[in-house]
mmCIF file of C-alpha atoms in Angstrom:
data_model
loop_
_atom_site.group_PDB
_atom_site.id
_atom_site.type_symbol
_atom_site.label_atom_id
_atom_site.label_comp_id
_atom_site.label_asym_id
_atom_site.label_seq_id
_atom_site.Cartn_x
_atom_site.Cartn_y
_atom_site.Cartn_z
ATOM 1 C CA MET A 22 65.633 71.992 -75.790
ATOM 2 C CA ILE A 23 62.078 71.757 -77.159
ATOM 3 C CA ASP A 24 61.410 75.651 -76.446
ATOM 4 C CA GLN A 25 63.979 76.336 -79.241
ATOM 5 C CA GLN A 26 61.880 74.150 -81.697
ATOM 6 C CA THR A 27 58.363 75.931 -81.218
ATOM 7 C CA HIS A 28 58.336 78.609 -83.666
ATOM 8 C CA PRO A 29 56.019 79.555 -86.240
ATOM 9 C CA VAL A 30 58.179 78.658 -89.238
ATOM 10 C CA ARG A 31 59.187 75.656 -87.871
ATOM 11 C CA ALA A 32 55.517 74.564 -87.203
ATOM 12 C CA ALA A 33 54.969 75.354 -90.950
ATOM 13 C CA LEU A 34 57.795 73.418 -92.196
ATOM 14 C CA VAL A 35 56.489 70.424 -90.169
ATOM 15 C CA ALA A 36 53.137 70.816 -91.456
ATOM 16 C CA LEU A 37 54.392 71.167 -95.169
ATOM 17 C CA LEU A 38 56.643 67.920 -94.678
ATOM 18 C CA ARG A 39 53.849 65.916 -93.450
ATOM 19 C CA GLU A 40 51.283 67.230 -96.507
ATOM 20 C CA ARG A 41 54.142 66.481 -99.174
ATOM 21 C CA GLY A 42 56.560 64.241 -97.543
ATOM 22 C CA THR A 43 59.737 65.843 -99.048
ATOM 23 C CA VAL A 44 60.734 69.499 -99.245
ATOM 24 C CA THR A 45 63.690 71.755 -100.152
ATOM 25 C CA SER A 46 64.144 75.180 -98.590
ATOM 26 C CA THR A 47 63.706 76.560 -102.029
ATOM 27 C CA GLU A 48 60.236 74.783 -102.223
ATOM 28 C CA ALA A 49 59.567 75.844 -99.051
ATOM 29 C CA ALA A 50 60.181 79.801 -99.488
ATOM 30 C CA ARG A 51 57.767 79.257 -102.713
ATOM 31 C CA GLU A 52 55.225 77.146 -100.618
ATOM 32 C CA LEU A 53 55.007 79.399 -97.655
ATOM 33 C CA GLY A 54 56.586 82.973 -98.698
ATOM 34 C CA GLY A 55 59.773 84.119 -97.485
ATOM 35 C CA SER A 56 63.279 83.021 -98.489
ATOM 36 C CA SER A 57 64.858 79.805 -98.977
ATOM 37 C CA GLY A 58 67.758 80.867 -96.568
ATOM 38 C CA LEU A 59 65.322 81.191 -93.744
ATOM 39 C CA TYR A 60 64.079 77.684 -94.229
ATOM 40 C CA SER A 61 67.216 76.201 -94.719
ATOM 41 C CA PHE A 62 68.274 77.549 -91.680
ATOM 42 C CA HIS A 63 64.821 75.759 -89.939
ATOM 43 C CA LEU A 64 65.321 72.747 -91.414
ATOM 44 C CA ARG A 65 68.904 72.553 -90.388
ATOM 45 C CA ARG A 66 67.960 73.518 -86.886
ATOM 46 C CA LEU A 67 64.918 70.777 -86.774
ATOM 47 C CA ALA A 68 67.431 68.189 -88.321
ATOM 48 C CA ARG A 69 69.696 69.313 -84.630
ATOM 49 C CA TYR A 70 66.783 67.717 -82.727
ATOM 50 C CA GLY A 71 66.097 64.569 -84.835
ATOM 51 C CA VAL A 72 62.843 65.867 -86.260
ATOM 52 C CA VAL A 73 63.790 66.152 -89.832
ATOM 53 C CA GLU A 74 66.549 64.322 -92.127
ATOM 54 C CA GLU A 75 68.017 65.142 -95.487
ATOM 55 C CA VAL A 76 67.226 62.750 -98.259
ATOM 56 C CA PRO A 77 69.958 61.461 -100.358
ATOM 57 C CA ALA A 78 69.551 63.169 -103.601
ATOM 58 C CA GLY A 79 72.315 64.228 -106.320
ATOM 59 C CA GLY A 80 73.005 67.891 -107.136
ATOM 60 C CA ARG A 81 72.701 70.981 -105.169
ATOM 61 C CA ALA A 82 68.697 70.590 -104.009
ATOM 62 C CA LYS A 83 68.386 69.510 -100.642
ATOM 63 C CA PRO A 84 65.430 67.602 -100.097
ATOM 64 C CA TRP A 85 64.358 66.932 -96.279
ATOM 65 C CA ARG A 86 61.623 64.730 -94.679
ATOM 66 C CA LEU A 87 60.103 63.888 -91.016
ATOM 67 C CA VAL A 88 61.838 61.358 -89.244
ATOM 68 C CA GLY A 89 60.387 57.910 -89.107
ATOM 69 C CA ALA A 90 57.975 56.500 -86.565
ATOM 70 C CA PRO A 91 56.875 59.750 -83.961
ATOM 71 C CA ASP A 92 58.989 59.415 -80.517
ATOM 72 C CA PRO A 93 58.344 61.113 -77.291
ATOM 73 C CA LEU A 94 60.530 63.898 -78.446
ATOM 74 C CA GLN A 95 58.340 64.282 -81.673
ATOM 75 C CA SER A 96 55.108 64.118 -79.785
ATOM 76 C CA GLU A 97 56.523 66.840 -77.332
ATOM 77 C CA LEU A 98 57.490 68.744 -80.200
ATOM 78 C CA ASN A 99 53.937 68.721 -81.732
ATOM 79 C CA ARG A 100 52.140 69.337 -78.660
ATOM 80 C CA GLY A 101 54.225 72.489 -78.064
ATOM 81 C CA LEU A 102 53.970 73.541 -81.414
ATOM 82 C CA GLU A 103 49.948 73.185 -81.415
ATOM 83 C CA ASP A 104 50.192 75.111 -77.690
ATOM 84 C CA GLU A 105 52.164 77.800 -79.484
ATOM 85 C CA SER A 106 50.327 78.213 -82.217
ATOM 86 C CA TYR A 107 47.171 78.381 -80.705
ATOM 87 C CA GLN A 108 48.331 81.259 -78.283
ATOM 88 C CA GLN A 109 49.552 82.908 -81.422
ATOM 89 C CA TRP A 110 46.086 82.595 -83.095
ATOM 90 C CA LEU A 111 44.364 84.111 -80.042
ATOM 91 C CA ALA A 112 47.014 87.172 -79.714
ATOM 92 C CA VAL A 113 46.104 87.973 -83.446
ATOM 93 C CA ARG A 114 42.650 86.749 -84.116
ATOM 94 C CA ASP A 115 40.894 90.290 -83.160
ATOM 95 C CA ARG A 116 42.962 91.429 -86.479
ATOM 96 C CA ALA A 117 42.178 88.321 -88.560
ATOM 97 C CA PRO A 118 39.924 88.934 -91.707
ATOM 98 C CA ALA A 119 36.428 88.932 -90.032
ATOM 99 C CA GLN A 120 35.157 85.623 -91.737
ATOM 100 C CA TRP A 121 38.149 83.699 -89.940
ATOM 101 C CA ARG A 122 37.732 85.490 -86.594
ATOM 102 C CA ARG A 123 35.954 82.079 -84.944
ATOM 103 C CA ASP A 124 37.628 79.030 -84.131
ATOM 104 C CA GLN A 125 36.044 75.794 -83.317
ATOM 105 C CA ALA A 126 37.490 75.052 -80.178
ATOM 106 C CA PHE A 127 35.846 72.273 -77.814
ATOM 107 C CA SER A 128 36.162 69.619 -75.566
ATOM 108 C CA GLU A 129 34.228 67.029 -74.327
ATOM 109 C CA VAL A 130 34.429 63.990 -71.809
ATOM 110 C CA VAL A 131 33.210 60.783 -73.335
ATOM 111 C CA TYR A 132 32.904 57.263 -71.786
ATOM 112 C CA LEU A 133 34.456 54.466 -74.236
ATOM 113 C CA THR A 134 36.204 51.233 -74.273
ATOM 114 C CA PRO A 135 39.384 51.120 -75.619
ATOM 115 C CA GLN A 136 38.429 50.013 -78.840
ATOM 116 C CA GLU A 137 36.191 52.301 -79.168
ATOM 117 C CA LEU A 138 38.915 54.994 -78.149
ATOM 118 C CA THR A 139 41.007 53.618 -81.324
ATOM 119 C CA GLU A 140 37.503 53.773 -83.636
ATOM 120 C CA LEU A 141 36.816 57.428 -82.664
ATOM 121 C CA ALA A 142 40.690 58.508 -83.431
ATOM 122 C CA ASN A 143 40.602 56.583 -86.342
ATOM 123 C CA ALA A 144 37.363 58.171 -87.710
ATOM 124 C CA VAL A 145 38.920 61.635 -86.669
ATOM 125 C CA ARG A 146 41.975 60.925 -88.697
ATOM 126 C CA ALA A 147 39.760 59.757 -91.927
ATOM 127 C CA LEU A 148 37.740 62.895 -91.604
ATOM 128 C CA ILE A 149 40.618 65.319 -91.379
ATOM 129 C CA ALA A 150 42.429 63.146 -94.342
ATOM 130 C CA GLY A 151 39.221 64.268 -96.575
ATOM 131 C CA TYR A 152 40.440 67.552 -96.313
ATOM 132 C CA SER A 153 44.261 67.159 -97.010
ATOM 133 C CA GLY A 154 45.773 68.056 -100.220
ATOM 134 C CA ARG A 155 43.019 70.285 -101.705
ATOM 135 C CA PRO A 156 43.715 73.531 -103.801
ATOM 136 C CA LYS A 157 44.868 76.503 -101.728
ATOM 137 C CA PRO A 158 44.037 79.550 -103.694
ATOM 138 C CA THR A 159 40.596 79.931 -101.861
ATOM 139 C CA ARG A 160 41.527 78.177 -98.457
ATOM 140 C CA GLY A 161 43.339 79.039 -95.480
ATOM 141 C CA PRO A 162 45.175 76.805 -93.315
ATOM 142 C CA VAL A 163 43.743 75.456 -90.326
ATOM 143 C CA ALA A 164 45.321 73.404 -87.600
ATOM 144 C CA ALA A 165 43.089 70.355 -86.760
ATOM 145 C CA VAL A 166 44.093 69.303 -83.473
ATOM 146 C CA ALA A 167 42.376 66.078 -81.356
ATOM 147 C CA ARG A 168 43.461 64.586 -78.459
ATOM 148 C CA PHE A 169 42.034 61.540 -77.041
ATOM 149 C CA PHE A 170 43.273 60.244 -73.927
ATOM 150 C CA PRO A 171 42.046 58.367 -71.034
ATOM 151 C CA LEU A 172 41.070 60.599 -67.667
ATOM 152 C CA VAL A 173 43.072 58.147 -65.205
ATOM 153 C CA THR A 174 44.572 59.258 -61.794
ATOM 154 C CA GLY A 175 46.829 56.402 -60.929
ATOM 155 C CA ASP A 176 44.322 55.463 -58.305
ATOM 156 C CA ASP A 177 42.033 53.628 -61.013
#
């Protein structure tokens, strides 16, 4: 079930895989902290649900990658990870370092054509891409979540 996948370690692994393309459990441990056994367990768990797959490679190292194009299960997983991560943030926000105690959540209803909706989504993706892959020592991870969808009732 999806609930078994909405876990902070799994969310971190999915984010790392999006950033790097492939990762071994040892690389995940080095990058995220913790033991390679912890990440190996969670990578196998994500594989059970079709979220990741092993990359064929020689030797002992087992690299993993996200499974192809997002499907409904992947989209549901992503929404669950986003929602769970936000709830975790709200639970610890008051204990975070002072400079990190704010978030920038907002929402707005705008009126767009289908083409403008696509253009807006592409512009946000391009903006966020400019912040990806930057050095981490002086930066903290920030979830960037944007959902653009028509507000239809079925009567429209």
